[in-house]
Amino acid sequence: MSPLSVNRDRLFASLEALGAIGAYVDDRTGLRGVNRLALGAGDAAGRRHVVEQMRAAGLTITVDRIGNVYGRREGTRPELAPVMLGSHIDSVETAGRFDGCLGVMGGLEVVRTLNDHGVRTLRPVVVAFFTDEEGSRFGTDMLGSAVATGRIPLEAAYALRDREGRAVRDELRAIGFLGEADERVAPPHAYLECHIEQGPVLRAAGVRVGVVEGVQAIGWHALTIVGKSAHAGTTPMGLRADPGVAAARINLRLREMLASGRYGDMRATMGVISARPGLVNVVPNEVRCTVDLRNPDDDAMRRAEADAIAFYAAVAAEERVQISWERTARTDTVPFAPAVRERVVAAARARGMSWQAIVSGAGHDAQEMARITTAGMIFVPGEHDGISHNPRELSTRDQCGDGVDVLLDVALSFADERGADEEGGR
Ligand code: HGY
Ligand code: MN
Ligand code: MN
């Protein structure tokens, strides 16, 4: 265990300061939420704020062609591969102040703590935030880290458009974050991400640290269902081609699939359901909806996805509608490096923090980095049953401080580690 500990007040204040950017007050609940949808005005202001904080901590800034931002603290051996601490600062439209931000501001707090104590590490330390982790605006998740690690080609990312037809590249340029650095990141020596659990498990177990074993499989479909618009009063039910009924049947079938027990611990969500023209007395002519499938088992995920797609075709025929659909995101389960998990356990134990292993229900940039380096995550519990993607999201000063103290320890263990790159191997 390193004798160092992070400054918990400074960490929590940095999360509050970032959380004030893109903040809004929910008019129904009066709660303060965050909306920093990728590459919008809130995200742009958040990016400028974090870059300013990085520079104030002495980091040199690099922005790449997909808008990923890297802040580098030099090591005594600059030629060695760095240890990277990262996550995202973009948010869903109804977010809290911790999702992603804990990993970025926690990484910055690690740097600030090293600065406070004049600690020089062998390897450089890089703090990173990746573009559009959430995928809510341009339709696919972990966009920046997927481009950085080669899963999504840069040109394919640039071509993505939001609902108003605005393209990623134009939006990056508009906010001043269309960088010039090569978008493919050189593999760091290790990648570490501290993140809120975004669920109830750790808090219910009374555990302070989550040792993340990996991330479950994720699949997103965007469906367009076209039927026949008609008068709600004069059109007999037997003559209708109602896309709203088709969408509802798909949503119910997903629930039935789960209840069947044939797909393991699957989760399914129809998060977007929008009808046009969207009038009380008009049978819609079009419904756009999304299906988000999750599963900790790849085979069960493949079966669930295939059966859902087969059902789209069956419903289209029975309801006399046209259903077109697009797979907008798809990742298999990703295991995290035992070397990271072991060091997280050792650090928690050395600090007397209770811990437990957990599989991540949410997707994270770490799952992309795991393809190119030794990667892993540290989870912290959340209040209010760990609710997330919601203004009620809350992890306390000490819950955040516990996670970032462990991040500090594990980061130091990798940052002072010699490795294959010493012989110029990497
Ligand atoms: O959707 C997710 O799992 C993450 O919040 N991007
Ligand atoms: Mn996140
Ligand atoms: Mn999220």
Short mmCIF file of C-alpha atoms and ligand atoms in Angstrom, two decimals:
data_model
loop_
_atom_site.label_atom_id
_atom_site.label_comp_id
_atom_site.label_asym_id
_atom_site.label_seq_id
_atom_site.Cartn_x
_atom_site.Cartn_y
_atom_site.Cartn_z
CA MET A 1 0.00 0.00 0.00
CA SER A 2 1.42 3.46 -0.77
CA PRO A 3 1.70 5.77 2.29
CA LEU A 4 -0.18 8.34 0.24
CA SER A 5 -3.90 9.08 0.33
CA VAL A 6 -5.84 11.40 -1.91
CA ASN A 7 -7.38 14.66 -0.76
CA ARG A 8 -11.03 13.66 -0.44
CA ASP A 9 -12.37 17.18 -0.06
CA ARG A 10 -10.51 18.32 -3.18
CA LEU A 11 -11.73 15.27 -5.12
CA PHE A 12 -15.36 15.79 -4.14
CA ALA A 13 -15.13 19.55 -4.84
CA SER A 14 -13.77 18.75 -8.32
CA LEU A 15 -16.75 16.47 -8.96
CA GLU A 16 -19.15 19.16 -7.76
CA ALA A 17 -17.46 21.79 -9.97
CA LEU A 18 -17.69 19.57 -13.06
CA GLY A 19 -21.24 18.61 -12.09
CA ALA A 20 -22.24 22.29 -12.21
CA ILE A 21 -21.43 22.35 -15.93
CA GLY A 22 -24.42 21.36 -18.05
CA ALA A 23 -26.53 21.30 -14.89
CA TYR A 24 -30.32 21.65 -15.04
CA VAL A 25 -33.15 21.47 -12.50
CA ASP A 26 -35.70 18.75 -13.17
CA ASP A 27 -39.00 20.67 -13.21
CA ARG A 28 -40.97 17.69 -11.88
CA THR A 29 -38.72 16.64 -9.02
CA GLY A 30 -36.78 19.86 -8.39
CA LEU A 31 -33.62 17.72 -8.44
CA ARG A 32 -30.48 19.07 -10.07
CA GLY A 33 -29.33 16.85 -12.95
CA VAL A 34 -26.62 17.04 -15.57
CA ASN A 35 -27.01 17.13 -19.34
CA ARG A 36 -23.66 17.02 -21.13
CA LEU A 37 -24.79 15.09 -24.20
CA ALA A 38 -21.76 14.26 -26.35
CA LEU A 39 -20.33 17.19 -28.36
CA GLY A 40 -23.10 19.54 -27.27
CA ALA A 41 -22.62 22.86 -25.47
CA GLY A 42 -22.52 21.21 -22.03
CA ASP A 43 -19.93 18.64 -23.11
CA ALA A 44 -17.86 21.39 -24.74
CA ALA A 45 -17.87 23.46 -21.54
CA GLY A 46 -17.07 20.38 -19.49
CA ARG A 47 -14.19 19.52 -21.78
CA ARG A 48 -12.72 23.03 -21.54
CA HIS A 49 -13.05 22.93 -17.76
CA VAL A 50 -11.27 19.57 -17.40
CA VAL A 51 -8.50 20.59 -19.82
CA GLU A 52 -7.98 23.74 -17.71
CA GLN A 53 -7.78 21.61 -14.55
CA MET A 54 -5.36 19.22 -16.25
CA ARG A 55 -3.10 22.09 -17.33
CA ALA A 56 -3.20 23.58 -13.82
CA ALA A 57 -1.95 20.21 -12.54
CA GLY A 58 1.01 20.44 -14.94
CA LEU A 59 -0.24 17.95 -17.53
CA THR A 60 0.57 18.37 -21.22
CA ILE A 61 -2.56 18.04 -23.32
CA THR A 62 -3.11 16.04 -26.50
CA VAL A 63 -6.40 16.03 -28.43
CA ASP A 64 -6.81 13.38 -31.11
CA ARG A 65 -8.90 13.27 -34.28
CA ILE A 66 -11.95 11.82 -32.54
CA GLY A 67 -11.75 14.36 -29.73
CA ASN A 68 -10.25 12.08 -27.08
CA VAL A 69 -8.19 14.16 -24.61
CA TYR A 70 -5.01 12.91 -22.90
CA GLY A 71 -3.23 14.81 -20.10
CA ARG A 72 0.34 13.52 -19.59
CA ARG A 73 2.51 13.73 -16.46
CA GLU A 74 6.08 12.85 -17.38
CA GLY A 75 7.92 9.96 -15.75
CA THR A 76 11.65 9.61 -15.11
CA ARG A 77 11.69 7.28 -18.13
CA PRO A 78 9.55 9.16 -20.70
CA GLU A 79 10.19 6.51 -23.33
CA LEU A 80 8.30 3.87 -21.34
CA ALA A 81 4.62 3.18 -21.95
CA PRO A 82 2.48 5.20 -19.53
CA VAL A 83 -0.10 4.15 -16.99
CA MET A 84 -3.45 5.57 -18.13
CA LEU A 85 -6.30 6.56 -15.82
CA GLY A 86 -9.48 7.47 -17.63
CA SER A 87 -13.18 7.42 -18.32
CA HIS A 88 -15.67 9.88 -19.85
CA ILE A 89 -17.28 13.21 -19.01
CA ASP A 90 -20.08 13.16 -21.57
CA SER A 91 -23.42 12.15 -20.06
CA VAL A 92 -26.92 11.01 -20.87
CA GLU A 93 -29.47 13.83 -20.90
CA THR A 94 -30.76 13.04 -17.40
CA ALA A 95 -27.50 12.30 -15.63
CA GLY A 96 -25.99 12.70 -12.22
CA ARG A 97 -22.54 14.08 -11.33
CA PHE A 98 -20.51 10.87 -10.98
CA ASP A 99 -20.94 8.56 -14.02
CA GLY A 100 -17.60 8.73 -15.84
CA CYS A 101 -16.51 11.89 -14.03
CA LEU A 102 -15.23 9.91 -11.05
CA GLY A 103 -12.72 8.14 -13.29
CA VAL A 104 -11.46 11.35 -14.90
CA MET A 105 -11.45 13.62 -11.83
CA GLY A 106 -10.20 10.68 -9.77
CA GLY A 107 -7.29 10.26 -12.18
CA LEU A 108 -6.59 13.97 -11.88
CA GLU A 109 -6.72 13.69 -8.09
CA VAL A 110 -4.10 10.93 -8.27
CA VAL A 111 -1.87 13.32 -10.23
CA ARG A 112 -2.53 16.16 -7.78
CA THR A 113 -1.62 13.87 -4.88
CA LEU A 114 1.63 12.84 -6.59
CA ASN A 115 2.35 16.53 -7.19
CA ASP A 116 1.62 17.40 -3.54
CA HIS A 117 4.19 14.88 -2.40
CA GLY A 118 6.74 15.47 -5.13
CA VAL A 119 6.50 11.85 -6.23
CA ARG A 120 8.20 11.06 -9.56
CA THR A 121 7.10 7.81 -11.14
CA LEU A 122 9.21 5.70 -13.49
CA ARG A 123 6.50 5.67 -16.16
CA PRO A 124 4.48 8.63 -17.36
CA VAL A 125 0.95 8.87 -15.98
CA VAL A 126 -1.79 9.88 -18.41
CA VAL A 127 -5.28 11.04 -17.46
CA ALA A 128 -7.77 10.57 -20.31
CA PHE A 129 -11.36 11.27 -21.21
CA PHE A 130 -12.88 9.63 -24.26
CA THR A 131 -15.45 11.03 -26.64
CA ASP A 132 -19.12 10.01 -26.46
CA GLU A 133 -18.95 7.03 -24.13
CA GLU A 134 -22.72 7.09 -23.63
CA GLY A 135 -23.77 6.75 -27.25
CA SER A 136 -27.12 8.46 -26.51
CA ARG A 137 -26.71 11.12 -29.20
CA PHE A 138 -24.87 9.44 -32.10
CA GLY A 139 -26.19 5.97 -31.46
CA THR A 140 -23.22 3.79 -30.54
CA ASP A 141 -21.52 3.57 -27.17
CA MET A 142 -17.83 3.92 -26.23
CA LEU A 143 -17.27 5.75 -29.54
CA GLY A 144 -13.99 7.54 -28.68
CA SER A 145 -12.34 4.57 -26.98
CA ALA A 146 -13.56 2.19 -29.70
CA VAL A 147 -11.87 4.39 -32.33
CA ALA A 148 -8.73 4.75 -30.17
CA THR A 149 -8.39 0.97 -29.97
CA GLY A 150 -9.37 0.19 -33.56
CA ARG A 151 -12.81 -1.39 -33.15
CA ILE A 152 -14.53 1.47 -35.01
CA PRO A 153 -12.72 3.11 -37.97
CA LEU A 154 -12.38 6.91 -37.71
CA GLU A 155 -14.30 7.53 -40.96
CA ALA A 156 -17.21 5.39 -39.72
CA ALA A 157 -17.29 7.43 -36.51
CA TYR A 158 -17.18 10.71 -38.44
CA ALA A 159 -20.15 9.61 -40.53
CA LEU A 160 -22.43 9.00 -37.53
CA ARG A 161 -25.26 11.52 -37.29
CA ASP A 162 -27.65 12.54 -34.51
CA ARG A 163 -31.44 12.74 -34.87
CA GLU A 164 -31.13 16.20 -36.43
CA GLY A 165 -28.62 14.87 -38.97
CA ARG A 166 -25.57 16.57 -37.46
CA ALA A 167 -22.35 14.58 -38.04
CA VAL A 168 -19.71 13.75 -35.43
CA ARG A 169 -16.87 15.41 -37.31
CA ASP A 170 -18.76 18.68 -37.78
CA GLU A 171 -19.77 18.72 -34.13
CA LEU A 172 -16.18 18.08 -32.99
CA ARG A 173 -15.02 21.00 -35.13
CA ALA A 174 -17.86 23.22 -33.86
CA ILE A 175 -16.79 22.74 -30.23
CA GLY A 176 -13.09 23.09 -30.98
CA PHE A 177 -12.13 19.49 -30.19
CA LEU A 178 -11.37 18.13 -33.66
CA GLY A 179 -7.78 17.37 -32.70
CA GLU A 180 -4.86 16.51 -34.94
CA ALA A 181 -3.22 13.68 -33.00
CA ASP A 182 -3.51 10.17 -34.40
CA GLU A 183 -6.73 8.66 -33.10
CA ARG A 184 -5.17 5.24 -32.50
CA VAL A 185 -3.73 5.30 -28.99
CA ALA A 186 -0.37 3.62 -28.32
CA PRO A 187 -1.06 0.78 -25.87
CA PRO A 188 -0.41 2.04 -22.34
CA HIS A 189 1.40 -0.17 -19.85
CA ALA A 190 -1.91 -0.45 -17.98
CA TYR A 191 -5.33 1.23 -18.08
CA LEU A 192 -7.32 1.79 -14.87
CA GLU A 193 -10.84 3.21 -14.49
CA CYS A 194 -12.58 4.08 -11.26
CA HIS A 195 -16.35 4.22 -11.75
CA ILE A 196 -19.58 4.20 -9.77
CA GLU A 197 -21.25 0.79 -9.81
CA GLN A 198 -24.50 2.32 -11.09
CA GLY A 199 -26.45 -0.40 -9.30
CA PRO A 200 -27.47 -1.64 -5.82
CA VAL A 201 -25.09 -4.56 -5.24
CA LEU A 202 -22.12 -3.04 -3.36
CA ARG A 203 -24.22 -0.73 -1.18
CA ALA A 204 -26.63 -3.55 -0.24
CA ALA A 205 -23.67 -5.77 0.65
CA GLY A 206 -22.13 -2.96 2.73
CA VAL A 207 -18.93 -3.24 0.70
CA ARG A 208 -16.58 -0.31 0.03
CA VAL A 209 -14.78 -1.46 -3.13
CA GLY A 210 -15.96 -3.39 -6.19
CA VAL A 211 -13.30 -5.56 -7.88
CA VAL A 212 -14.63 -5.62 -11.43
CA GLU A 213 -14.24 -9.00 -13.14
CA GLY A 214 -15.40 -7.76 -16.52
CA VAL A 215 -18.26 -6.29 -18.54
CA GLN A 216 -21.34 -8.13 -19.84
CA ALA A 217 -22.29 -8.34 -23.53
CA ILE A 218 -24.20 -5.39 -24.98
CA GLY A 219 -26.38 -5.20 -28.09
CA TRP A 220 -28.37 -2.15 -29.32
CA HIS A 221 -30.95 -2.20 -32.14
CA ALA A 222 -32.66 0.87 -33.63
CA LEU A 223 -36.02 -0.05 -35.18
CA THR A 224 -38.23 1.91 -37.56
CA ILE A 225 -41.75 0.49 -37.76
CA VAL A 226 -43.99 1.85 -40.52
CA GLY A 227 -47.72 1.22 -40.54
CA LYS A 228 -50.74 3.15 -41.83
CA SER A 229 -51.89 6.35 -40.23
CA ALA A 230 -55.65 6.44 -39.66
CA HIS A 231 -58.43 8.12 -37.72
CA ALA A 232 -58.60 6.69 -34.18
CA GLY A 233 -62.39 6.78 -34.12
CA THR A 234 -63.53 5.71 -37.53
CA THR A 235 -61.01 2.96 -38.36
CA PRO A 236 -62.11 -0.54 -37.26
CA MET A 237 -59.38 -2.42 -35.34
CA GLY A 238 -59.31 -5.20 -37.96
CA LEU A 239 -58.34 -2.73 -40.70
CA ARG A 240 -55.38 -1.22 -38.91
CA ALA A 241 -51.63 -1.51 -39.47
CA ASP A 242 -50.57 0.03 -36.17
CA PRO A 243 -46.80 0.35 -35.51
CA GLY A 244 -47.52 1.21 -31.89
CA VAL A 245 -49.01 -2.24 -31.33
CA ALA A 246 -46.01 -3.85 -33.04
CA ALA A 247 -43.57 -1.98 -30.78
CA ALA A 248 -45.58 -2.94 -27.70
CA ARG A 249 -45.61 -6.61 -28.74
CA ILE A 250 -41.82 -6.56 -29.20
CA ASN A 251 -41.37 -5.01 -25.76
CA LEU A 252 -43.62 -7.64 -24.17
CA ARG A 253 -41.85 -10.46 -26.04
CA LEU A 254 -38.53 -9.33 -24.58
CA ARG A 255 -40.07 -9.62 -21.10
CA GLU A 256 -41.45 -13.12 -21.96
CA MET A 257 -38.00 -14.19 -23.23
CA LEU A 258 -36.48 -13.22 -19.91
CA ALA A 259 -39.21 -15.09 -17.98
CA SER A 260 -38.60 -18.20 -20.10
CA GLY A 261 -35.23 -18.73 -18.38
CA ARG A 262 -33.70 -19.76 -21.73
CA TYR A 263 -31.46 -16.71 -21.98
CA GLY A 264 -29.76 -16.68 -18.60
CA ASP A 265 -29.50 -13.36 -16.77
CA MET A 266 -30.49 -11.24 -19.79
CA ARG A 267 -31.75 -7.68 -19.49
CA ALA A 268 -33.77 -5.94 -22.15
CA THR A 269 -34.87 -2.31 -22.40
CA MET A 270 -36.92 -0.38 -24.92
CA GLY A 271 -35.62 3.04 -23.95
CA VAL A 272 -36.74 5.07 -26.97
CA ILE A 273 -40.35 4.81 -28.17
CA SER A 274 -41.47 7.71 -30.34
CA ALA A 275 -44.61 7.73 -32.46
CA ARG A 276 -45.36 10.02 -35.37
CA PRO A 277 -47.45 12.07 -35.71
CA GLY A 278 -47.86 11.47 -31.96
CA LEU A 279 -51.46 12.71 -31.67
CA VAL A 280 -54.10 11.33 -29.34
CA ASN A 281 -56.68 10.64 -32.05
CA VAL A 282 -54.41 9.38 -34.86
CA VAL A 283 -53.15 5.84 -35.34
CA PRO A 284 -49.40 6.44 -35.81
CA ASN A 285 -47.89 5.85 -39.21
CA GLU A 286 -44.38 5.40 -37.80
CA VAL A 287 -42.79 4.36 -34.52
CA ARG A 288 -39.05 4.56 -33.86
CA CYS A 289 -37.88 2.50 -30.93
CA THR A 290 -34.67 1.00 -29.54
CA VAL A 291 -33.83 -2.35 -27.98
CA ASP A 292 -30.93 -2.58 -25.50
CA LEU A 293 -29.96 -6.21 -24.74
CA ARG A 294 -27.43 -7.16 -22.06
CA ASN A 295 -26.17 -10.58 -21.01
CA PRO A 296 -23.19 -11.84 -18.95
CA ASP A 297 -23.07 -14.93 -21.22
CA ASP A 298 -22.09 -14.61 -24.89
CA ASP A 299 -23.97 -17.70 -26.11
CA ALA A 300 -27.17 -16.66 -24.35
CA MET A 301 -26.72 -13.17 -25.79
CA ARG A 302 -26.39 -14.51 -29.33
CA ARG A 303 -29.54 -16.63 -28.90
CA ALA A 304 -31.50 -13.75 -27.39
CA GLU A 305 -30.49 -11.40 -30.17
CA ALA A 306 -31.31 -13.94 -32.92
CA ASP A 307 -34.72 -14.69 -31.39
CA ALA A 308 -35.55 -11.02 -30.95
CA ILE A 309 -34.70 -10.35 -34.61
CA ALA A 310 -36.81 -13.32 -35.72
CA PHE A 311 -39.71 -11.90 -33.71
CA TYR A 312 -39.42 -8.52 -35.45
CA ALA A 313 -40.15 -10.30 -38.76
CA ALA A 314 -43.04 -12.30 -37.29
CA VAL A 315 -44.67 -9.21 -35.78
CA ALA A 316 -44.25 -7.26 -39.03
CA ALA A 317 -46.22 -9.94 -40.91
CA GLU A 318 -48.93 -10.31 -38.27
CA GLU A 319 -49.44 -6.57 -37.78
CA ARG A 320 -49.06 -5.76 -41.51
CA VAL A 321 -46.29 -3.21 -40.81
CA GLN A 322 -42.77 -2.82 -42.21
CA ILE A 323 -39.98 -3.16 -39.66
CA SER A 324 -36.45 -2.09 -40.58
CA TRP A 325 -33.78 -2.29 -37.92
CA GLU A 326 -30.08 -1.53 -37.50
CA ARG A 327 -27.58 -2.96 -35.05
CA THR A 328 -26.05 0.22 -33.61
CA ALA A 329 -23.85 -1.30 -30.90
CA ARG A 330 -22.56 -4.79 -30.21
CA THR A 331 -19.83 -5.94 -27.84
CA ASP A 332 -19.21 -9.36 -26.34
CA THR A 333 -18.40 -9.96 -22.69
CA VAL A 334 -14.97 -8.60 -21.77
CA PRO A 335 -12.91 -10.02 -18.87
CA PHE A 336 -10.56 -7.63 -17.05
CA ALA A 337 -6.90 -8.43 -16.38
CA PRO A 338 -6.20 -10.62 -13.35
CA ALA A 339 -3.14 -8.43 -12.67
CA VAL A 340 -5.43 -5.44 -12.12
CA ARG A 341 -8.02 -7.37 -10.10
CA GLU A 342 -5.32 -8.82 -7.83
CA ARG A 343 -3.82 -5.39 -7.17
CA VAL A 344 -7.21 -3.85 -6.46
CA VAL A 345 -7.84 -6.60 -3.87
CA ALA A 346 -4.38 -6.10 -2.35
CA ALA A 347 -4.87 -2.35 -2.12
CA ALA A 348 -8.34 -2.67 -0.57
CA ARG A 349 -7.07 -5.22 1.93
CA ALA A 350 -4.05 -3.08 2.85
CA ARG A 351 -6.37 -0.16 3.50
CA GLY A 352 -8.78 -2.29 5.51
CA MET A 353 -11.56 -1.73 2.98
CA SER A 354 -14.18 -4.43 2.47
CA TRP A 355 -14.44 -5.52 -1.17
CA GLN A 356 -16.24 -7.95 -3.39
CA ALA A 357 -15.97 -9.14 -6.97
CA ILE A 358 -18.64 -7.88 -9.38
CA VAL A 359 -19.42 -8.04 -13.10
CA SER A 360 -20.24 -4.67 -14.62
CA GLY A 361 -23.82 -4.30 -15.85
CA ALA A 362 -22.88 -1.10 -17.68
CA GLY A 363 -20.49 -0.66 -20.58
CA HIS A 364 -17.26 1.27 -20.02
CA ASP A 365 -14.25 2.62 -21.91
CA ALA A 366 -12.14 0.09 -19.99
CA GLN A 367 -13.69 -2.72 -22.03
CA GLU A 368 -12.28 -1.15 -25.20
CA MET A 369 -8.86 -0.57 -23.64
CA ALA A 370 -8.83 -4.21 -22.49
CA ARG A 371 -8.32 -5.15 -26.15
CA ILE A 372 -4.92 -3.45 -26.30
CA THR A 373 -3.52 -3.50 -22.77
CA THR A 374 -3.78 -4.72 -19.18
CA ALA A 375 -7.03 -3.07 -18.13
CA GLY A 376 -9.37 -3.11 -15.17
CA MET A 377 -11.82 -1.17 -13.06
CA ILE A 378 -12.53 -0.20 -9.47
CA PHE A 379 -16.20 0.29 -8.51
CA VAL A 380 -17.58 2.39 -5.71
CA PRO A 381 -21.07 1.98 -4.22
CA GLY A 382 -23.88 4.49 -4.70
CA GLU A 383 -26.72 5.73 -2.50
CA HIS A 384 -30.42 5.43 -3.37
CA ASP A 385 -29.92 1.82 -4.55
CA GLY A 386 -27.08 2.99 -6.76
CA ILE A 387 -29.46 4.71 -9.17
CA SER A 388 -27.67 6.17 -12.19
CA HIS A 389 -28.45 7.92 -15.46
CA ASN A 390 -30.66 9.94 -13.14
CA PRO A 391 -30.29 13.19 -11.15
CA ARG A 392 -30.56 11.17 -7.92
CA GLU A 393 -27.21 9.47 -8.68
CA LEU A 394 -25.03 9.93 -5.59
CA SER A 395 -21.82 8.49 -4.23
CA THR A 396 -20.59 10.14 -1.05
CA ARG A 397 -17.26 11.89 -0.46
CA ASP A 398 -15.90 8.80 1.30
CA GLN A 399 -17.29 6.30 -1.21
CA CYS A 400 -15.50 8.28 -3.96
CA GLY A 401 -12.40 8.72 -1.79
CA ASP A 402 -12.15 4.98 -1.10
CA GLY A 403 -12.21 4.17 -4.80
CA VAL A 404 -9.66 6.81 -5.74
CA ASP A 405 -7.29 5.82 -2.90
CA VAL A 406 -7.30 2.31 -4.37
CA LEU A 407 -6.84 3.82 -7.85
CA LEU A 408 -3.78 5.67 -6.50
CA ASP A 409 -2.25 2.49 -5.07
CA VAL A 410 -2.83 0.40 -8.18
CA ALA A 411 -1.66 3.21 -10.46
CA LEU A 412 1.58 3.54 -8.50
CA SER A 413 2.17 -0.21 -8.56
CA PHE A 414 2.04 -0.15 -12.37
CA ALA A 415 3.78 3.24 -12.77
CA ASP A 416 6.94 2.07 -11.01
CA GLU A 417 6.95 -1.32 -12.67
CA ARG A 418 9.66 -2.21 -15.17
CA GLY A 419 8.43 -4.15 -18.16
CA ALA A 420 8.93 -5.62 -21.61
CA ASP A 421 9.06 -2.13 -23.11
CA GLU A 422 12.34 -1.52 -21.32
CA GLU A 423 14.12 -3.64 -23.87
CA GLY A 424 12.28 -1.52 -26.43
CA GLY A 425 10.02 -4.52 -26.80
CA ARG A 426 6.76 -2.64 -27.00
O1 HGY B 1 -25.03 2.06 -21.50
C1 HGY B 1 -24.11 1.82 -20.74
O2 HGY B 1 -23.95 0.72 -20.27
C2 HGY B 1 -23.11 2.90 -20.38
O3 HGY B 1 -23.71 3.80 -19.48
N1 HGY B 1 -22.63 3.59 -21.55
MN MN B 2 -20.00 5.59 -17.42
MN MN B 3 -23.43 5.98 -18.36
#
